[in-house]
Coordinates of C-alpha atoms in Angstrom, one line a residue:
X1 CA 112.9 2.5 -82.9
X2 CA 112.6 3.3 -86.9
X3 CA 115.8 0.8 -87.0
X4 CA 113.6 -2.0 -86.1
X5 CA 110.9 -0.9 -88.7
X6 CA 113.7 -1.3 -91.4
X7 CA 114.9 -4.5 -90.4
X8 CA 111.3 -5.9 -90.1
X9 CA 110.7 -4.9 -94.2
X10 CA 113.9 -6.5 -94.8
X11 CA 113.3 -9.5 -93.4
X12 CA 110.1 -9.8 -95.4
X13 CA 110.8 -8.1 -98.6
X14 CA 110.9 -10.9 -101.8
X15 CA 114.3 -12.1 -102.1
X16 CA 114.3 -11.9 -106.9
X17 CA 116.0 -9.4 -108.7
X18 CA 112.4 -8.0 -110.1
X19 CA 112.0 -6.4 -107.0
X20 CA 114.6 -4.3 -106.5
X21 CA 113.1 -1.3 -107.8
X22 CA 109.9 -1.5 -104.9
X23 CA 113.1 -2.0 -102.7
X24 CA 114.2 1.0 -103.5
X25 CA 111.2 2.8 -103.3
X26 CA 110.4 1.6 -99.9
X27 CA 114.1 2.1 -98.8
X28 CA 113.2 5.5 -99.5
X29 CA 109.7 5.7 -97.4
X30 CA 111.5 4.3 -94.6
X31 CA 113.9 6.8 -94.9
X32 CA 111.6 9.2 -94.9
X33 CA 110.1 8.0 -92.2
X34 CA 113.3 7.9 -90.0
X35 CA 113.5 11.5 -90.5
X36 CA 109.9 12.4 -89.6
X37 CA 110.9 10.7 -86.0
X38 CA 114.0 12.8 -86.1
X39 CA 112.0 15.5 -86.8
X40 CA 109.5 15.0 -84.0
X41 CA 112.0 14.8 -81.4
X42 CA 113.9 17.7 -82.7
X43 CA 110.4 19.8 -82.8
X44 CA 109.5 22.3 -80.2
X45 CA 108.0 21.1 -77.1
X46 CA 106.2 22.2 -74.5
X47 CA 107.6 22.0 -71.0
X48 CA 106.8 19.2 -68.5
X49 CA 106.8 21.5 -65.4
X50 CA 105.6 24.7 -67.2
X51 CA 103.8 26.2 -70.4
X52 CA 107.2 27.4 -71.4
X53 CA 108.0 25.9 -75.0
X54 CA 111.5 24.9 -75.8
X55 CA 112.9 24.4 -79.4
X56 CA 113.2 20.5 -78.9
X57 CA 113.7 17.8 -76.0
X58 CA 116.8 17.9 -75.8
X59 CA 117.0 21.2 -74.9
X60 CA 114.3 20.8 -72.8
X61 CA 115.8 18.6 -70.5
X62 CA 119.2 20.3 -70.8
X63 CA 117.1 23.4 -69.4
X64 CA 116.4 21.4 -66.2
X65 CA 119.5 19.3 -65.8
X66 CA 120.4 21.4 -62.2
X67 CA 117.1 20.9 -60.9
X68 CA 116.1 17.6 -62.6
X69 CA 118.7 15.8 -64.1
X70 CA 116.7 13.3 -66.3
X71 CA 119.5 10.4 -66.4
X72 CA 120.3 10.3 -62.8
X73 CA 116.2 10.0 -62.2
X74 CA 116.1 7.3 -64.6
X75 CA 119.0 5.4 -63.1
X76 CA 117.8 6.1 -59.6
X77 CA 114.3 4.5 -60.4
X78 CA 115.6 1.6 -62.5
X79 CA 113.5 3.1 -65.8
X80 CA 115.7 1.0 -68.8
X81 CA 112.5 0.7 -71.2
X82 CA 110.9 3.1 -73.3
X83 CA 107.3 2.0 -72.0
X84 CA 108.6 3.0 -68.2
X85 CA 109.8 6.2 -69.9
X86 CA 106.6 6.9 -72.2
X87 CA 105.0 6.1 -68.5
X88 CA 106.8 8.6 -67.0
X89 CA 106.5 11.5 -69.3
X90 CA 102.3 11.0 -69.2
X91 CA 102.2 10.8 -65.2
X92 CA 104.1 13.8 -65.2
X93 CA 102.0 15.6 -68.0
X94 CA 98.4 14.2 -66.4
X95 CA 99.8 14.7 -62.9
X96 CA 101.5 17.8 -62.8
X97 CA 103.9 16.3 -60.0
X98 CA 106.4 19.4 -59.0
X99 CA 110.0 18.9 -59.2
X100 CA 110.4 18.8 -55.4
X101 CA 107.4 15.9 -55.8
X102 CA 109.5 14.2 -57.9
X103 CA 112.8 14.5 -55.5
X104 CA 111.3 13.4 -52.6
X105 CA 109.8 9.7 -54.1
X106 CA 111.7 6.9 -52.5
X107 CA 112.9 4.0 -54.8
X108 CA 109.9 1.4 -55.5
X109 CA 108.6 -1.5 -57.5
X110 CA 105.6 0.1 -57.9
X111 CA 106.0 4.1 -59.1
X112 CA 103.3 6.2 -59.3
X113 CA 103.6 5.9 -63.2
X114 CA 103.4 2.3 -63.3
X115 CA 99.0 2.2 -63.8
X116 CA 98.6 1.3 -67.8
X117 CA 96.8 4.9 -68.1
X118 CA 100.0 6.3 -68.9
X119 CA 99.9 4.8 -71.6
X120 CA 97.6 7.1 -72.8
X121 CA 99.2 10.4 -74.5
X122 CA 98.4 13.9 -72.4
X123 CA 99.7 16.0 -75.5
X124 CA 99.2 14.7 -79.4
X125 CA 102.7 13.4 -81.1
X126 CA 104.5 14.8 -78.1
X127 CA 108.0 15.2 -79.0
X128 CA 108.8 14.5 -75.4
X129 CA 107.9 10.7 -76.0
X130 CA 109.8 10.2 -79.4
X131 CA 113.2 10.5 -77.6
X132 CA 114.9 7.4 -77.5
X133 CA 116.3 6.6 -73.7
X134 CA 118.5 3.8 -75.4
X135 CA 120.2 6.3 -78.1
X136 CA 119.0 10.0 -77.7
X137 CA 119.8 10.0 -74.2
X138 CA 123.4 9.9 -75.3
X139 CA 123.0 13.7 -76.2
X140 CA 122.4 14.6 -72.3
X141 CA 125.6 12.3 -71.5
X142 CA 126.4 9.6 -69.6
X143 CA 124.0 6.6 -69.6
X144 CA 123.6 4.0 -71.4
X145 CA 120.6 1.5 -71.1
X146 CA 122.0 -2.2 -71.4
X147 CA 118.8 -4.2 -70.7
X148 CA 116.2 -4.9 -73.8
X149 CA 112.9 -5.1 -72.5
X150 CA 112.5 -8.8 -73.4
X151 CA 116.0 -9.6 -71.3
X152 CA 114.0 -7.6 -67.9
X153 CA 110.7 -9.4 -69.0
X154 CA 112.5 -12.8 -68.5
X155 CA 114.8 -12.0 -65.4
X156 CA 111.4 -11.2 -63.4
X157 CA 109.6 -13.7 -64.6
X158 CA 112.7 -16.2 -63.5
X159 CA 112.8 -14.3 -60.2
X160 CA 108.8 -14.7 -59.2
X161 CA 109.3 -18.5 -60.5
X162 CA 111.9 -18.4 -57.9
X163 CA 109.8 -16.7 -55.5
X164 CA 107.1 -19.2 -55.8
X165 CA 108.9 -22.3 -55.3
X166 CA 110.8 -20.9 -52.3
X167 CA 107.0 -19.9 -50.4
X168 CA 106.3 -23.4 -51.5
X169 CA 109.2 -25.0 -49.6
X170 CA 108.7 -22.9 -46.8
X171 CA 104.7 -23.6 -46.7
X172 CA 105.6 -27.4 -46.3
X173 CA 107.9 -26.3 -43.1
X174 CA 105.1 -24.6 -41.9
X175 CA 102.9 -27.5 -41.8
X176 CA 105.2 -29.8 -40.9
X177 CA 106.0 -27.4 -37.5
X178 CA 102.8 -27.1 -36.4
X179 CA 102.2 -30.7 -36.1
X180 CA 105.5 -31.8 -34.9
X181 CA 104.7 -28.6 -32.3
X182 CA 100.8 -29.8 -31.6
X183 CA 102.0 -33.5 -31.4
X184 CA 104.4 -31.4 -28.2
X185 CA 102.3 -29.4 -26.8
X186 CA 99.0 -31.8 -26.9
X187 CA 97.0 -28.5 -28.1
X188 CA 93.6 -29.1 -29.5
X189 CA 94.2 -27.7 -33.3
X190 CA 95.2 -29.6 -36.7
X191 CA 97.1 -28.0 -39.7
X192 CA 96.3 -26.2 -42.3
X193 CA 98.3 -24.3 -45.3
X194 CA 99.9 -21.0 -44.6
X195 CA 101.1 -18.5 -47.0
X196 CA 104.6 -18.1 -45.1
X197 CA 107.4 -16.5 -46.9
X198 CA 110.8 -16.8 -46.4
X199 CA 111.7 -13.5 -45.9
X200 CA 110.6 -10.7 -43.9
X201 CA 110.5 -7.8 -46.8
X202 CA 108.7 -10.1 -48.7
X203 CA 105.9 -10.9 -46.7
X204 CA 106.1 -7.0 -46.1
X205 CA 106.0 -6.2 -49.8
X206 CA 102.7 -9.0 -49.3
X207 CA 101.1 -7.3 -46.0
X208 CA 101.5 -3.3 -48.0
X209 CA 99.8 -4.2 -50.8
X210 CA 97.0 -5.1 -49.1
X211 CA 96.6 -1.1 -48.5
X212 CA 96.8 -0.1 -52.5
X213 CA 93.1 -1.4 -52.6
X214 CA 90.8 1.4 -52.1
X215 CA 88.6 -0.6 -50.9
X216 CA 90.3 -1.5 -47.4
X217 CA 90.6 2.6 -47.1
X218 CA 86.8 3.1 -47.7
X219 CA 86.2 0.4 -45.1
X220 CA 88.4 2.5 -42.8
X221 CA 87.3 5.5 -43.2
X222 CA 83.5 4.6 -43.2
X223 CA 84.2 3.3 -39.6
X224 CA 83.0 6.4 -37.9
X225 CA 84.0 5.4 -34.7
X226 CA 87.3 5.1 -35.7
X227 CA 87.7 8.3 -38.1
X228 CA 85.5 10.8 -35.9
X229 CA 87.5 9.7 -32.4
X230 CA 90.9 10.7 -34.2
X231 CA 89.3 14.0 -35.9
X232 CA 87.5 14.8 -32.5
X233 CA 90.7 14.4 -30.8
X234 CA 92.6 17.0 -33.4
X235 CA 90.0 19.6 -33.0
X236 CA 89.4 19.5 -29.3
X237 CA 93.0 19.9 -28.7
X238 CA 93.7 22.9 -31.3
X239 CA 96.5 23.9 -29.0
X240 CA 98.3 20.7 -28.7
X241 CA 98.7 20.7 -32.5
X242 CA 99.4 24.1 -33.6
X243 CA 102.5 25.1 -34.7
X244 CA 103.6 21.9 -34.1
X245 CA 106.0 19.1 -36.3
X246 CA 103.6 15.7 -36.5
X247 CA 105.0 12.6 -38.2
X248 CA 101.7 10.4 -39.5
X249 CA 102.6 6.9 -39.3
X250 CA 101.1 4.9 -42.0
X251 CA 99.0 8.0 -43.3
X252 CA 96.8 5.9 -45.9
X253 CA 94.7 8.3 -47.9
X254 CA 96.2 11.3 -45.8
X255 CA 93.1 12.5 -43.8
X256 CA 94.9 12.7 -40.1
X257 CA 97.8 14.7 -41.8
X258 CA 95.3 16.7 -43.8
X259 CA 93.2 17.2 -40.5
X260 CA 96.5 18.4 -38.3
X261 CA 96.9 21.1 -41.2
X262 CA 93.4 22.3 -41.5
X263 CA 92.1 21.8 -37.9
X264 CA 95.0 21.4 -35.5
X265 CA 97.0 24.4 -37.3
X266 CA 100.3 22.2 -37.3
X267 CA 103.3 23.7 -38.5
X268 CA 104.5 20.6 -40.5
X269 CA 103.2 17.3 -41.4
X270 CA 105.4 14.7 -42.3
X271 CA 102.9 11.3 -43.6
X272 CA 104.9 7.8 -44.4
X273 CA 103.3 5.2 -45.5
X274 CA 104.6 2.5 -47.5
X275 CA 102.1 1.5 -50.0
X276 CA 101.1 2.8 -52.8
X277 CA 98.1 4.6 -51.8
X278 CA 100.5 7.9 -50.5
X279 CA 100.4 8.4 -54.3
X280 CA 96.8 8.8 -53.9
X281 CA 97.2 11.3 -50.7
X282 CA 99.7 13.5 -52.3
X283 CA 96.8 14.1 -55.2
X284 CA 93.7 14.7 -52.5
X285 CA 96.3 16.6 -50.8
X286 CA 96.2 18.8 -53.4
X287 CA 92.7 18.6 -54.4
X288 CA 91.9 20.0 -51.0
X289 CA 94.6 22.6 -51.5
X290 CA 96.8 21.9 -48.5
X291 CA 99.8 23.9 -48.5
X292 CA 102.3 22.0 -49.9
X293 CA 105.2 23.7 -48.0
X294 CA 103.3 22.4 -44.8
X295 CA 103.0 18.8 -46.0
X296 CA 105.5 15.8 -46.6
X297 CA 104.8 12.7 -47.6
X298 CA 107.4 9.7 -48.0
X299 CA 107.0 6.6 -49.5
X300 CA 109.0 3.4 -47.7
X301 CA 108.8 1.7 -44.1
X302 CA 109.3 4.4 -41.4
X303 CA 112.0 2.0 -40.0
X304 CA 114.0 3.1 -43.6
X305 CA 113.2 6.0 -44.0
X306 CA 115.0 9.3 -43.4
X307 CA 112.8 12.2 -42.3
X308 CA 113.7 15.7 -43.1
X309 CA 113.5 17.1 -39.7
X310 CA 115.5 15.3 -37.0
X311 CA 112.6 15.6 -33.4
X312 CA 108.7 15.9 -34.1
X313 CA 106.6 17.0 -31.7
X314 CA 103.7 14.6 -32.0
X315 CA 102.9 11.1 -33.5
X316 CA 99.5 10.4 -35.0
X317 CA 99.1 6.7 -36.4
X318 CA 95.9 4.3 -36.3
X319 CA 97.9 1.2 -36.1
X320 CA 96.1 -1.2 -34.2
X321 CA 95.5 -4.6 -36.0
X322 CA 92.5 -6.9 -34.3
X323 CA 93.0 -8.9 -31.4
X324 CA 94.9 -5.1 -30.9
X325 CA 98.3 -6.6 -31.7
X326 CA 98.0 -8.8 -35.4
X327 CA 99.9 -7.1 -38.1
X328 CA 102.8 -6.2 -35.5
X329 CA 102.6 -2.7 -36.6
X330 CA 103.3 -1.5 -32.8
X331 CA 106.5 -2.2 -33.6
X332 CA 106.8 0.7 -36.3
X333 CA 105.1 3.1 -34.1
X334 CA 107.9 1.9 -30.9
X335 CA 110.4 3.0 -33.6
X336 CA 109.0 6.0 -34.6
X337 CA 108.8 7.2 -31.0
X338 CA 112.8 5.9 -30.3
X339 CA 114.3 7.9 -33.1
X340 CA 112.2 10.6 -33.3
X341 CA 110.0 11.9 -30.9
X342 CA 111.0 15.1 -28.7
X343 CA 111.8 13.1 -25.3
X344 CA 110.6 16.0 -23.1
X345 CA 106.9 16.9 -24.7
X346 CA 106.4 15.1 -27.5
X347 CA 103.1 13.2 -27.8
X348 CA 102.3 9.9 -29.4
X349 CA 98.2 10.0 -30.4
X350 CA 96.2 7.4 -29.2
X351 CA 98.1 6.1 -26.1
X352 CA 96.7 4.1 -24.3
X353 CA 95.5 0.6 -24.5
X354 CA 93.9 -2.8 -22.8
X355 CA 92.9 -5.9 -24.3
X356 CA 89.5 -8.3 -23.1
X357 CA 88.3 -11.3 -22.9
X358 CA 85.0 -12.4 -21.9
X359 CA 83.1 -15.7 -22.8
X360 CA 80.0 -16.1 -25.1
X361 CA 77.7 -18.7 -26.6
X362 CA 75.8 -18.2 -30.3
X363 CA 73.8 -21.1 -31.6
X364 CA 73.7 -19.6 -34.8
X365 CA 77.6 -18.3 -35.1
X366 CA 78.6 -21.6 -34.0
X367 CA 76.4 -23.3 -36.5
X368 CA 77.8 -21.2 -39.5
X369 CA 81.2 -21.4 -38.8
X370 CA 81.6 -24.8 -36.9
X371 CA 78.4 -27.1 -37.0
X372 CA 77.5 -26.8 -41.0
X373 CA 80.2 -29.2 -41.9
X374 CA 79.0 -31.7 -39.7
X375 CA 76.6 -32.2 -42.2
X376 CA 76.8 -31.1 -46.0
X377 CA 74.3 -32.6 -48.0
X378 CA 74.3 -35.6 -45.7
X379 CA 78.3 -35.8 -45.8
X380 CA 80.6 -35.3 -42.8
X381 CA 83.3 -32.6 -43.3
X382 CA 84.2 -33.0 -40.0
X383 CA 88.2 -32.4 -41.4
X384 CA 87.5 -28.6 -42.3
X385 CA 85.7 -27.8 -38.9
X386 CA 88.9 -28.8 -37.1
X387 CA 90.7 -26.2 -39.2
X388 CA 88.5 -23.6 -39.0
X389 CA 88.2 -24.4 -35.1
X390 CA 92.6 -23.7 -35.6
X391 CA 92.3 -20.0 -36.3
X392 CA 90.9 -17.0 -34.7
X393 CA 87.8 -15.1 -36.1
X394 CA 87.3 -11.7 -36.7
X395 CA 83.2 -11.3 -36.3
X396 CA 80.4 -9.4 -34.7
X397 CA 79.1 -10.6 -31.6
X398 CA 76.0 -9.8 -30.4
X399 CA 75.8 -8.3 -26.8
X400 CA 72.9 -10.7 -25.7
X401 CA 75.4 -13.5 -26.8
X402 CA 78.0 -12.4 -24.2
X403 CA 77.8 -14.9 -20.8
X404 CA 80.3 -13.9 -18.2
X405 CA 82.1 -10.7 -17.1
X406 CA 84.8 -8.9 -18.9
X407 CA 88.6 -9.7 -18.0
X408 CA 91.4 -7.2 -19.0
X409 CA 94.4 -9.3 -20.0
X410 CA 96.7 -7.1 -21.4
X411 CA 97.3 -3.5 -21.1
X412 CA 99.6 -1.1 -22.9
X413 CA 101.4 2.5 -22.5
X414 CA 102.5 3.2 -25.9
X415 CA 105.4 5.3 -23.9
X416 CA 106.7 2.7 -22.0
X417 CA 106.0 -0.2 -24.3
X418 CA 108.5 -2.4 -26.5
X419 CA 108.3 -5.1 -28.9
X420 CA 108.5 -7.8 -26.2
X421 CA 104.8 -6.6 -25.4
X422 CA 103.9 -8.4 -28.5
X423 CA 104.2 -11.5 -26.2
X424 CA 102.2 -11.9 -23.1
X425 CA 101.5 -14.4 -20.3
X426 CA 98.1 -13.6 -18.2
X427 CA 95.9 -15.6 -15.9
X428 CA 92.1 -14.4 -15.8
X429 CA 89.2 -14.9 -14.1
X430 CA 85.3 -14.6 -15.7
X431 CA 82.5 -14.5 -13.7
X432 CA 79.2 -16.6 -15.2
X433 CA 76.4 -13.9 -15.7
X434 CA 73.7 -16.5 -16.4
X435 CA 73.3 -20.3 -16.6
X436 CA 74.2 -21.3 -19.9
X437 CA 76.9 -22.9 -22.1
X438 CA 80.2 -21.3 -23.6
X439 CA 80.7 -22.0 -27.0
X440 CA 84.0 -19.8 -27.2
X441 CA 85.7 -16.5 -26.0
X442 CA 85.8 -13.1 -27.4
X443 CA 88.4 -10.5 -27.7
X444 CA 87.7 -6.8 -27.7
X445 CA 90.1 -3.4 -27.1
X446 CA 89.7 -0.1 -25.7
X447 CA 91.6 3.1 -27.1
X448 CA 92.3 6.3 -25.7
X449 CA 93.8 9.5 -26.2
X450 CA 95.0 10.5 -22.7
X451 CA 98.2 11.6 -22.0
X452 CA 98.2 16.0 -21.7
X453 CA 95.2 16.3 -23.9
X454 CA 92.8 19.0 -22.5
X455 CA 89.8 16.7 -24.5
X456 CA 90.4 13.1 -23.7
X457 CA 88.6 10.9 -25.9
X458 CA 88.2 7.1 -26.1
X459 CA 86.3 4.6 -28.0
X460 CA 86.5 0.5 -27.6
X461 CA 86.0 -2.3 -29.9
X462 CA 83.2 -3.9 -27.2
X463 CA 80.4 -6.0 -28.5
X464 CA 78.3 -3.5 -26.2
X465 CA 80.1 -0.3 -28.0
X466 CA 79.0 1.0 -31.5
X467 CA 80.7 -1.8 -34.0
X468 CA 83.6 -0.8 -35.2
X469 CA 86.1 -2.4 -38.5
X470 CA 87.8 -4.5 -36.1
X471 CA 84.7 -6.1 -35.0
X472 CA 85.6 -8.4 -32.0
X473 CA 88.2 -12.0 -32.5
X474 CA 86.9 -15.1 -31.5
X475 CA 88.0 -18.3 -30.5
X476 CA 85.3 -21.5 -31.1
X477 CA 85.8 -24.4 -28.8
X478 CA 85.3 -27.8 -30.0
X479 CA 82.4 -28.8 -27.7
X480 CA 80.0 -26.5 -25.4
X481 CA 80.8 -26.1 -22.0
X482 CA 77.7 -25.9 -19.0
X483 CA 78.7 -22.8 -16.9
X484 CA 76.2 -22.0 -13.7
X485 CA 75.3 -18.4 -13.1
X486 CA 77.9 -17.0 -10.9
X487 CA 80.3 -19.8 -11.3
X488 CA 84.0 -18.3 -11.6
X489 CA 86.1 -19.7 -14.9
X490 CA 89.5 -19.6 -14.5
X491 CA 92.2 -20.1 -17.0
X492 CA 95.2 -18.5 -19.0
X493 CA 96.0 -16.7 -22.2
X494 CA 99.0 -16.6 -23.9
X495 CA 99.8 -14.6 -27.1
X496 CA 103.0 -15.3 -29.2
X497 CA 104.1 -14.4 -32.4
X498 CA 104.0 -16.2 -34.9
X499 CA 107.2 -18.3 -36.3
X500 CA 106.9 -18.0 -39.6
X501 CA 104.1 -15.4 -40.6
X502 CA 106.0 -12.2 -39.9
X503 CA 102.9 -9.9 -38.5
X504 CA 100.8 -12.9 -37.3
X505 CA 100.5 -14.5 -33.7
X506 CA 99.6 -17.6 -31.8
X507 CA 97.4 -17.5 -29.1
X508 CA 96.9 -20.2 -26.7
X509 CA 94.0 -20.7 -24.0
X510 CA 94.3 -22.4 -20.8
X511 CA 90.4 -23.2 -19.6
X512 CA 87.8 -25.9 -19.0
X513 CA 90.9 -28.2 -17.9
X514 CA 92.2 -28.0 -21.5
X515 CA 95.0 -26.2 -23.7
X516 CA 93.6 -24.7 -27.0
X517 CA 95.8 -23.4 -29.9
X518 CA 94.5 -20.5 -32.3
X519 CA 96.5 -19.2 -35.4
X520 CA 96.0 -15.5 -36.2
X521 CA 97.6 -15.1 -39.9

């Protein structure tokens, strides 16, 4: 670092003879200042895990090299840059992250020291940030940092360019699929961009970071039908939880594996999620001073993961996408039972599941959604009402809107379950409840929590139940249909995944004597 002040005064010091002598003299400031920094990092310090004070960094860090060896951290989080470093030292200092904390973080793009706060110093001229992890750290032996900044600045930049052109590429295959498979199929739908990636851990990477956003948690945890079914369900059934190992799938902001500890008496928690918001739990976690011996949390895809227990007893998760199944996460939670749940007793929390359909007309939903662009400031956009009439809709509809009896098309035992429930064939049959007209057809699910509970409890997603954060999905038709009160409408559903969107799904409806195709993405 002082190197680089040097060679920027030489660079612009005047080039005559007259001005040697302030040459000199500022030679001599510089060297001055050099040894200040030297000084500074040779200076005592106070400890990053304790108030004990060591006579400089070096021996600081020499003090912890069994229990944290400072270059194999580095290397094992990719930190090559003195800002990733100065991050690190702060976190730690603001933080107050344990040594075991530190162990047990999985590799990641985005650290828990990677928020431009850490930037900001804990502790005034703290030696611990004057030592040089491109020099200094030659004194704990063996690592050497090749990569300037500039030189890892340009290689990401190269490989997001990459990135880009590559979703670009595959966002013309999209389009070009779905009208070579409507122009097939005959399916009443028309195209419209997708953000499809070409790989699956990317559009993973894409579907986490929707959940760092605290705002997606509050919305969660605000649903209180949601959040009071799972805590009801934990304190109801005290002796299904305590003493007992529970693996929180997708644990969010932590609050199931906080309320296992603090209500269900649970012996161990184990909370995965991958985004970065488990950073987030570990702090409330402490704020509400769970005991850390009877808490783990992991950051990464449970399907990568390596827990530290080999069986848990019981699996909590609130997985459930809308239309029940978008977002695919069923699949993580059909993992997490195959590897580790106890085969004989173990639980998996909520369990059981069914799907419905029912048909509906709203004048004014159909207006906002479909019939404004027939007429925008006396133009036709006609062309964006046949998208929008492509894709599924998550809304509230109102229970006076609702026209015909409810139909369960799909049901699921998250025992017996596997990924090929994702996909589903089923006929059904609605009965009219009035004379009217259908403008579309709504989805809804119900949830329980069934299997050996003494307290079964169980909320739905129902346009007659409290509203929930799903809300309902709904499908627009293109034209209204005249049903007669009592009149039986039969038809098919069929859900698919999606080909390219990783966690989205196709659904296709069989009715009125026609095929309709809806994109959930």
């Amino acid at each position: 670092m002082s190197a680089t002040s040097n060679n920027e005064y030489r660079e612009n010091a005047p080039n005559d003879a007259d001005a040697d002598d302030d040459d000199d003299e500022t030679e001599e400031e510089n060297s001055s200042d050099e040894q200040e920094e030297e000084i500074n990092v040779l200076e005592q310090v106070q400890g990053l895990f304790s108030s004990d004070t060591y006579s400089n960094v070096i021996e600081m860090f020499r003090a912890y090299q069994s229990d944290f060896n400072l270059v194999q951290f580095l290397t094992r989080h990719n930190i090559v840059s003195q800002y990733d470093y100065i991050r690190l030292i702060n976190y730690i200092r603001r933080e107050k992250p344990s040594i075991d904390d530190l162990k047990r973080l999985q590799q990641s793009t985005s650290p828990p020291w990677a928020g431009d706060k850490y930037f900001e110093t804990v502790i005034d001229n703290d030696p611990a940030l004057q030592l040089d992890i491109e020099e200094d750290l030659n004194q704990l032996g063996g690592l050497t940092i090749s990569k300037s900044i500039e030189e890892n600045d340009q290689l990401t930049k190269a490989n997001q360019r990459i990135r880009e052109l590559e979703e670009m590429v595959e966002t013309l295959k999209s389009m070009t699929s779905r009208l070579l498979d409507d122009q097939s199929t005959g399916a009443t739908t028309t195209t419209s961009s997708s953000n499809v990636k070409t790989k699956d851990d990317i559009q993973d990477n894409d579907y986490f970071a929707t959940y760092n956003h605290y705002d997606i948690h509050k919305e969660m945890l605000q649903d209180t039908v949601r959040t009071e079914s799972y805590l009801k369900t934990i304190k109801e059934n005290v002796d299904i939880f305590r003493n007992k190992i529970i693996l929180d799938v997708g644990c969010g902001t932590g609050i199931l594996s906080m309320a296992c500890i603090k209500y269900g008496h649970a012996k161990m928690v184990i909370a995965v999620d991958m985004s970065d918001m488990i950073y987030d739990a570990m702090a409330i976690a402490k704020e509400n001073n769970i005991d850390e011996s009877k808490i783990v949390f992991i950051h990464g895809r449970i399907e990568d993961v390596k827990l530290p227990v080999d069986k848990v007893d019981i699996i909590v998760s609130e997985w459930m996408g809308y239309f029940l199944l978008f977002e695919c996460m069923l699949e993580s939670i059909i993992f997490a039972r195959n590897a580790y749940l106890d085969k004989e007793t173990g639980l998996v929390l909520p369990d059981d599941f069914s799907i419905h359909l029912s048909g509906f007309h709203s004048d004014s939903l159909h207006h906002e959604h479909i019939g404004y662009w027939s007429d925008v400031y006396g133009f036709e956009m006609n062309t964006v009402a046949k998208n929008i009439l492509a894709d599924g809709h998550v809304m509230i509809v109102p229970a006076e809107d609702i026209m015909t009896s409810d139909c369960c098309i799909k049901t699921l035992d998250i025992y017996t379950c596997s990924n090929d429930d994702i996909t589903f064939t089923r006929p059904f049959t609605l009965e009219a409840l009035k004379s009217s007209t259908i403008s579309g057809f709504v989805c809804h699910f119900d949830v329980n929590f069934a299997k050996n509970l003494m307290e079964k409890v169980h909320f739905s997603t129902s346009p007659r139940s409290p509203g929930t954060h799903w809300k309902q999905t709904v499908f627009f038709l293109p034209r209204l249909y005249n049903v007669q009160e009592g009149e039986e409408i039969h038809g098919k559903i069929t859900c698919q995944r999606h080909p390219h969107e990783k966690r989205g799904l196709i659904i296709h409806l069989h009715v009125f004597d026609s095929k309709f195709k809806f994109y959930l993405e």
